[in-house]
GROMACS .gro file of C-alpha atoms in nm:
model
  219
    1ARG     CA    1   6.727  13.763   8.558
    2LYS     CA    2   6.499  13.940   8.802
    3PHE     CA    3   6.560  13.677   9.067
    4GLY     CA    4   6.925  13.619   8.983
    5ILE     CA    5   6.862  13.295   8.794
    6VAL     CA    6   7.094  13.294   8.496
    7ARG     CA    7   7.220  13.024   8.265
    8ARG     CA    8   7.567  12.899   8.353
    9ALA     CA    9   7.823  12.865   8.082
   10PRO     CA   10   7.902  12.498   8.004
   11GLN     CA   11   8.195  12.376   8.210
   12ALA     CA   12   8.491  12.248   8.014
   13ALA     CA   13   8.594  11.888   8.063
   14PRO     CA   14   8.884  11.859   8.313
   15ALA     CA   15   9.230  11.763   8.197
   16ASP     CA   16   9.203  11.412   8.343
   17ALA     CA   17   8.861  11.340   8.190
   18GLY     CA   18   8.994  11.085   7.941
   19SER     CA   19   9.193  10.898   8.204
   20ALA     CA   20   8.902  10.899   8.450
   21ALA     CA   21   8.661  10.763   8.189
   22ALA     CA   22   8.906  10.491   8.085
   23HIS     CA   23   8.943  10.369   8.445
   24HIS     CA   24   8.578  10.407   8.548
   25ARG     CA   25   8.495  10.037   8.535
   26GLU     CA   26   8.814   9.955   8.722
   27LEU     CA   27   8.723  10.209   8.991
   28THR     CA   28   8.378  10.054   9.028
   29ILE     CA   29   8.536   9.711   9.073
   30ALA     CA   30   8.778   9.858   9.328
   31LEU     CA   31   8.503  10.021   9.533
   32VAL     CA   32   8.283   9.708   9.524
   33ILE     CA   33   8.575   9.492   9.642
   34THR     CA   34   8.647   9.746   9.916
   35ALA     CA   35   8.283   9.745  10.029
   36LEU     CA   36   8.265   9.365  10.026
   37SER     CA   37   8.591   9.333  10.221
   38TRP     CA   38   8.471   9.590  10.474
   39SER     CA   39   8.144   9.403  10.522
   40PHE     CA   40   8.324   9.078  10.605
   41VAL     CA   41   8.562   9.251  10.846
   42ASN     CA   42   8.285   9.444  11.020
   43PHE     CA   43   8.011   9.180  11.025
   44GLY     CA   44   8.240   8.879  11.039
   45LEU     CA   45   8.581   8.917  11.197
   46LEU     CA   46   8.481   9.180  11.453
   47LEU     CA   47   8.153   9.000  11.527
   48TRP     CA   48   8.335   8.673  11.597
   49LEU     CA   49   8.604   8.845  11.801
   50PRO     CA   50   8.456   8.793  12.151
   51SER     CA   51   8.423   8.416  12.106
   52ASP     CA   52   8.768   8.399  11.946
   53LEU     CA   53   8.923   8.579  12.244
   54GLN     CA   54   8.754   8.338  12.481
   55ASP     CA   55   8.893   8.047  12.277
   56ARG     CA   56   9.238   8.203  12.328
   57GLY     CA   57   9.192   8.171  12.704
   58PHE     CA   58   9.058   8.515  12.796
   59SER     CA   59   8.756   8.525  13.023
   60ALA     CA   60   8.434   8.682  12.894
   61GLU     CA   61   8.493   8.988  13.116
   62ILE     CA   62   8.851   9.039  12.995
   63ALA     CA   63   8.750   8.983  12.632
   64SER     CA   64   8.476   9.245  12.666
   65GLY     CA   65   8.721   9.483  12.833
   66ILE     CA   66   8.975   9.444  12.552
   67ILE     CA   67   8.713   9.517  12.288
   68ALA     CA   68   8.583   9.816  12.487
   69SER     CA   69   8.937   9.955  12.526
   70SER     CA   70   8.998   9.920  12.154
   71ALA     CA   71   8.668  10.090  12.070
   72LEU     CA   72   8.754  10.378  12.304
   73VAL     CA   73   9.086  10.429  12.127
   74ALA     CA   74   8.903  10.432  11.792
   75LEU     CA   75   8.621  10.665  11.904
   76PRO     CA   76   8.737  10.985  11.727
   77THR     CA   77   8.811  10.799  11.403
   78ILE     CA   78   8.515  10.925  11.203
   79MET     CA   79   8.584  11.291  11.287
   80ILE     CA   80   8.952  11.256  11.194
   81ALA     CA   81   8.863  11.075  10.871
   82ALA     CA   82   8.610  11.345  10.779
   83PHE     CA   83   8.864  11.619  10.850
   84LEU     CA   84   9.135  11.453  10.637
   85TYR     CA   85   8.884  11.382  10.362
   86SER     CA   86   8.778  11.745  10.333
   87ARG     CA   87   9.108  11.920  10.414
   88TRP     CA   88   9.380  11.688  10.286
   89SER     CA   89   9.284  11.436  10.016
   90SER     CA   90   8.973  11.227   9.953
   91LYS     CA   91   9.157  10.957   9.759
   92ARG     CA   92   9.450  10.930   9.999
   93THR     CA   93   9.219  10.927  10.301
   94LEU     CA   94   9.025  10.633  10.155
   95ILE     CA   95   9.345  10.445  10.074
   96GLY     CA   96   9.478  10.527  10.421
   97THR     CA   97   9.176  10.372  10.593
   98VAL     CA   98   9.215  10.061  10.377
   99LEU     CA   99   9.581  10.038  10.478
  100LEU     CA  100   9.491  10.076  10.848
  101THR     CA  101   9.247   9.789  10.814
  102LEU     CA  102   9.517   9.588  10.637
  103ALA     CA  103   9.757   9.657  10.926
  104GLY     CA  104   9.497   9.519  11.167
  105LEU     CA  105   9.448   9.210  10.950
  106ALA     CA  106   9.825   9.159  10.936
  107GLY     CA  107   9.839   9.191  11.314
  108ALA     CA  108   9.573   8.922  11.347
  109LEU     CA  109   9.812   8.682  11.168
  110LEU     CA  110  10.073   8.709  11.445
  111PRO     CA  111  10.142   8.386  11.637
  112ALA     CA  112   9.889   8.321  11.912
  113PRO     CA  113  10.148   8.342  12.198
  114THR     CA  114  10.264   8.684  12.070
  115LEU     CA  115   9.911   8.812  12.019
  116ALA     CA  116   9.816   8.697  12.369
  117TRP     CA  117   9.998   9.001  12.515
  118PRO     CA  118   9.704   9.232  12.601
  119PRO     CA  119   9.861   9.567  12.489
  120LEU     CA  120   9.947   9.419  12.148
  121LEU     CA  121   9.605   9.259  12.115
  122ILE     CA  122   9.436   9.590  12.200
  123ALA     CA  123   9.652   9.766  11.938
  124VAL     CA  124   9.558   9.511  11.669
  125ILE     CA  125   9.187   9.531  11.748
  126ALA     CA  126   9.210   9.912  11.762
  127LEU     CA  127   9.365   9.916  11.413
  128LEU     CA  128   9.076   9.705  11.284
  129VAL     CA  129   8.814   9.924  11.452
  130VAL     CA  130   8.984  10.249  11.344
  131GLY     CA  131   9.032  10.126  10.988
  132THR     CA  132   8.677   9.996  10.942
  133ASN     CA  133   8.512  10.301  11.101
  134GLY     CA  134   8.716  10.542  10.891
  135LEU     CA  135   8.669  10.333  10.577
  136ILE     CA  136   8.289  10.329  10.584
  137ALA     CA  137   8.285  10.699  10.676
  138VAL     CA  138   8.455  10.798  10.349
  139LEU     CA  139   8.372  10.514  10.109
  140LEU     CA  140   8.019  10.616  10.009
  141PRO     CA  141   8.089  10.992   9.983
  142TYR     CA  142   8.390  10.914   9.765
  143ALA     CA  143   8.180  10.684   9.547
  144ALA     CA  144   7.912  10.952   9.499
  145GLU     CA  145   8.178  11.203   9.392
  146ASN     CA  146   8.296  10.978   9.109
  147TYR     CA  147   7.976  10.915   8.915
  148ALA     CA  148   7.768  11.136   8.688
  149LEU     CA  149   7.412  11.211   8.796
  150ARG     CA  150   7.249  10.964   8.556
  151VAL     CA  151   7.431  10.665   8.712
  152ARG     CA  152   7.513  10.796   9.059
  153GLY     CA  153   7.214  10.634   9.231
  154ARG     CA  154   7.279  10.292   9.080
  155ALA     CA  155   7.654  10.307   9.139
  156THR     CA  156   7.637  10.417   9.501
  157GLY     CA  157   7.350  10.172   9.559
  158LEU     CA  158   7.566   9.888   9.429
  159ILE     CA  159   7.853   9.987   9.656
  160ALA     CA  160   7.624  10.041   9.957
  161GLY     CA  161   7.462   9.703   9.896
  162SER     CA  162   7.804   9.540   9.872
  163SER     CA  163   7.891   9.685  10.213
  164LYS     CA  164   7.594   9.492  10.362
  165PHE     CA  165   7.653   9.165  10.177
  166GLY     CA  166   7.893   9.033  10.440
  167GLY     CA  167   7.630   9.060  10.711
  168VAL     CA  168   7.399   8.822  10.522
  169ALA     CA  169   7.679   8.586  10.419
  170VAL     CA  170   7.819   8.569  10.773
  171GLN     CA  171   7.480   8.483  10.921
  172LEU     CA  172   7.428   8.207  10.665
  173GLY     CA  173   7.776   8.076  10.741
  174ALA     CA  174   7.705   8.081  11.115
  175PHE     CA  175   7.387   7.878  11.062
  176ALA     CA  176   7.597   7.627  10.870
  177GLY     CA  177   7.856   7.617  11.150
  178LEU     CA  178   8.124   7.796  10.945
  179ILE     CA  179   8.283   8.033  11.198
  180PRO     CA  180   8.656   8.085  11.130
  181THR     CA  181   8.911   8.209  11.380
  182MET     CA  182   9.037   8.566  11.374
  183GLY     CA  183   9.353   8.449  11.197
  184GLY     CA  184   9.158   8.245  10.943
  185ALA     CA  185   8.931   8.535  10.861
  186ALA     CA  186   9.233   8.767  10.829
  187ILE     CA  187   9.401   8.531  10.580
  188ALA     CA  188   9.087   8.526  10.365
  189LEU     CA  189   9.042   8.903  10.371
  190ILE     CA  190   9.396   9.035  10.338
  191VAL     CA  191   9.421   8.961   9.962
  192PRO     CA  192   9.099   9.139   9.849
  193MET     CA  193   9.169   9.431  10.083
  194THR     CA  194   9.520   9.468   9.937
  195LEU     CA  195   9.377   9.446   9.584
  196SER     CA  196   9.125   9.720   9.662
  197ALA     CA  197   9.400   9.958   9.781
  198VAL     CA  198   9.601   9.895   9.463
  199LEU     CA  199   9.299   9.946   9.236
  200ILE     CA  200   9.187  10.266   9.412
  201GLY     CA  201   9.540  10.401   9.383
  202ARG     CA  202   9.544  10.320   9.011
  203ALA     CA  203   9.191  10.414   8.904
  204GLY     CA  204   9.071  10.661   9.168
  205ARG     CA  205   9.063  11.037   9.112
  206GLU     CA  206   9.116  11.315   9.361
  207THR     CA  207   8.775  11.471   9.433
  208ARG     CA  208   8.859  11.723   9.705
  209GLY     CA  209   8.783  12.077   9.596
  210ARG     CA  210   8.639  11.971   9.261
  211SER     CA  211   8.291  12.038   9.128
  212LEU     CA  212   8.049  11.755   9.061
  213ARG     CA  213   7.958  11.936   8.738
  214GLU     CA  214   8.284  11.805   8.594
  215LEU     CA  215   8.133  11.460   8.594
  216GLU     CA  216   7.848  11.570   8.372
  217THR     CA  217   8.092  11.689   8.105
  218THR     CA  218   8.240  11.338   8.083
  219ALA     CA  219   7.914  11.141   8.113
   0.00000   0.00000   0.00000
């Protein structure tokens, strides 16, 4: 008492505790799928992009310029994502970044003659860069805010590890000569990315403005 250290009264379980506990495994699956999908987009599709653009007939200089222009458009993404995460909605911000990435993947499926128009190509690549940058900026904080202390390290470690898995898998695939086109990679990734958005929407909880102590009452 002398130093202001007093016992806190136990915090009551929140109203959605039962629902959150029932969907916890589903949320873990959703976040792992999201992390895996992100890893293949970031370490695969975007990594192969320069060679794919050259295969489409762009010179190395033009291909580099298109990627640089897209990255410049996406530069403030992380700050915007952080602002929306803290001021608007953590769950909706995460879903929004997944949907942006999905929009970029859908754009990559456009016919090659249509996608050859530089402004459209820059817009598609910018969507991918914006979506992936924003996604990784909010994915791990959101994961940490959904697990009680006794499992938080393992859960966030699993999701963080999943976000690196694509880098290893892509390198092994490259050694084996398995390098798909941008469209081929988009086809493979659009289904799991869509599934992750649906599962987060179903099983995720809003964490903005809520105390982490709530998680301990439902552990």
